[in-house]
Amino acid sequence: QLQLVESGGGSAQPGGSLRLSCKISEAIYGTSAVTWFRQAPGKEREGVVCVNSGDGFKYYIDSAKGRFTISRDNSKSTVYLQMTSLKPEDTANYYCAARRDWCSGRKGDFDSWGQGTQVTVSS
């Protein structure tokens, strides 16, 4: 079965909030850096935010800074993406992906992927 499963997507108004969850298999969670990617129709998949394992260092693309927060709940083997001040351009299918230890924004660096959860921001 899947080692990563996303949930929490849905519809929001501009300026609204959503929290996405990525439940990760315990077999890989402790040694995994996790990136949230997103892909809009006709667009390439892009990394949005990432958190390392171990040191917990976080990375954000400019458009996410100040609006999105990535966090880990080790007791639940879950990584969250808290999104606030949502904009229509945030509309995309959001995927979480895992690789060993250290963050990457490159999709080719990731070994494990969830199936995605849709986020739609419109008024």
CSV table of C-alpha atoms in Angstrom, one decimal:
chain,number,residue,atom,x,y,z
A,1,GLN,CA,0.0,0.0,0.0
A,2,LEU,CA,0.9,3.6,-0.3
A,3,GLN,CA,3.6,4.9,2.1
A,4,LEU,CA,2.2,8.5,1.9
A,5,VAL,CA,-1.4,9.5,2.0
A,6,GLU,CA,-2.6,13.1,1.6
A,7,SER,CA,-5.8,14.5,3.0
A,8,GLY,CA,-7.4,17.8,3.8
A,9,GLY,CA,-7.8,19.3,0.4
A,10,GLY,CA,-11.0,21.0,-0.6
A,11,SER,CA,-12.4,24.4,-1.5
A,12,ALA,CA,-11.6,27.7,0.1
A,13,GLN,CA,-12.2,31.4,-0.6
A,14,PRO,CA,-9.4,33.8,-1.3
A,15,GLY,CA,-7.9,34.7,2.0
A,16,GLY,CA,-9.1,31.5,3.6
A,17,SER,CA,-7.2,28.6,5.1
A,18,LEU,CA,-6.8,24.9,4.7
A,19,ARG,CA,-4.6,22.4,6.4
A,20,LEU,CA,-3.3,19.4,4.5
A,21,SER,CA,-2.0,16.3,6.1
A,22,CYS,CA,0.5,13.7,4.9
A,23,LYS,CA,0.4,10.5,6.8
A,24,ILE,CA,3.6,8.6,6.3
A,25,SER,CA,4.5,5.0,6.9
A,26,GLU,CA,6.4,4.6,10.2
A,27,ALA,CA,8.9,2.5,8.3
A,28,ILE,CA,10.2,5.6,6.5
A,29,TYR,CA,8.9,8.6,8.5
A,30,GLY,CA,11.8,9.0,10.9
A,31,THR,CA,14.5,9.3,8.2
A,32,SER,CA,12.4,11.1,5.6
A,33,ALA,CA,12.6,14.7,4.4
A,34,VAL,CA,9.2,15.6,3.1
A,35,THR,CA,8.3,18.1,0.4
A,36,TRP,CA,4.9,19.3,-0.6
A,37,PHE,CA,4.6,19.7,-4.3
A,38,ARG,CA,1.8,21.1,-6.3
A,39,GLN,CA,0.7,20.8,-9.9
A,40,ALA,CA,-1.9,22.9,-11.7
A,41,PRO,CA,-3.4,21.9,-15.0
A,42,GLY,CA,-1.0,22.5,-17.8
A,43,LYS,CA,1.8,23.3,-15.4
A,44,GLU,CA,4.9,21.5,-14.2
A,45,ARG,CA,5.0,20.0,-10.7
A,46,GLU,CA,6.8,22.4,-8.4
A,47,GLY,CA,8.1,22.0,-4.9
A,48,VAL,CA,6.4,24.4,-2.4
A,49,VAL,CA,7.7,23.6,1.0
A,50,CYS,CA,10.0,21.0,2.6
A,51,VAL,CA,11.1,19.8,6.0
A,52,ASN,CA,14.2,17.8,6.8
A,53,SER,CA,14.2,14.9,9.1
A,54,GLY,CA,16.6,15.1,12.0
A,55,ASP,CA,17.3,18.9,12.3
A,56,GLY,CA,13.8,19.8,11.1
A,57,PHE,CA,15.0,22.6,8.9
A,58,LYS,CA,12.3,24.1,6.7
A,59,TYR,CA,12.4,25.5,3.2
A,60,TYR,CA,9.8,27.6,1.5
A,61,ILE,CA,9.5,29.1,-2.0
A,62,ASP,CA,9.0,32.8,-2.0
A,63,SER,CA,5.3,32.6,-2.8
A,64,ALA,CA,4.7,30.4,0.3
A,65,LYS,CA,6.7,32.5,2.8
A,66,GLY,CA,4.5,34.1,5.4
A,67,ARG,CA,1.4,32.2,4.3
A,68,PHE,CA,2.3,28.5,4.4
A,69,THR,CA,3.7,26.5,7.3
A,70,ILE,CA,5.1,23.0,7.2
A,71,SER,CA,5.3,21.0,10.4
A,72,ARG,CA,5.9,17.5,11.7
A,73,ASP,CA,4.0,15.6,14.3
A,74,ASN,CA,6.3,12.7,15.1
A,75,SER,CA,3.8,11.0,17.4
A,76,LYS,CA,1.5,10.7,14.4
A,77,SER,CA,4.1,10.2,11.7
A,78,THR,CA,2.4,13.0,9.9
A,79,VAL,CA,3.5,16.2,8.1
A,80,TYR,CA,1.2,19.1,7.8
A,81,LEU,CA,0.9,22.0,5.4
A,82,GLN,CA,-1.0,24.9,7.0
A,83,MET,CA,-2.1,27.3,4.3
A,84,THR,CA,-3.4,30.7,5.1
A,85,SER,CA,-4.2,33.8,3.0
A,86,LEU,CA,-5.0,31.5,0.1
A,87,LYS,CA,-5.0,32.9,-3.4
A,88,PRO,CA,-6.6,31.6,-6.6
A,89,GLU,CA,-3.1,30.8,-7.9
A,90,ASP,CA,-2.7,28.3,-5.1
A,91,THR,CA,-5.2,26.1,-6.9
A,92,ALA,CA,-3.5,22.8,-7.7
A,93,ASN,CA,-3.3,19.2,-6.8
A,94,TYR,CA,-1.0,18.9,-3.8
A,95,TYR,CA,1.3,16.0,-3.4
A,96,CYS,CA,3.6,15.0,-0.5
A,97,ALA,CA,6.8,13.2,-1.3
A,98,ALA,CA,9.6,11.7,0.8
A,99,ARG,CA,13.3,11.1,0.4
A,100,ARG,CA,16.0,10.2,2.8
A,101,ASP,CA,17.1,12.9,5.3
A,102,TRP,CA,17.5,16.1,3.3
A,103,CYS,CA,15.2,18.4,1.5
A,104,SER,CA,15.0,18.8,-2.2
A,105,GLY,CA,12.7,20.8,-4.5
A,106,ARG,CA,13.4,18.5,-7.4
A,107,LYS,CA,10.7,15.9,-8.0
A,108,GLY,CA,13.2,13.4,-9.5
A,109,ASP,CA,15.0,13.2,-6.1
A,110,PHE,CA,12.0,11.7,-4.4
A,111,ASP,CA,11.4,8.0,-3.9
A,112,SER,CA,7.9,7.9,-2.5
A,113,TRP,CA,4.8,9.9,-3.4
A,114,GLY,CA,1.2,10.2,-2.3
A,115,GLN,CA,-1.7,10.3,-4.7
A,116,GLY,CA,-2.5,14.0,-4.2
A,117,THR,CA,-5.2,16.1,-2.8
A,118,GLN,CA,-7.0,18.9,-4.7
A,119,VAL,CA,-7.0,22.4,-3.4
A,120,THR,CA,-9.3,24.9,-5.1
A,121,VAL,CA,-9.3,28.6,-4.2
A,122,SER,CA,-12.1,30.7,-5.8
A,123,SER,CA,-14.7,33.2,-4.9
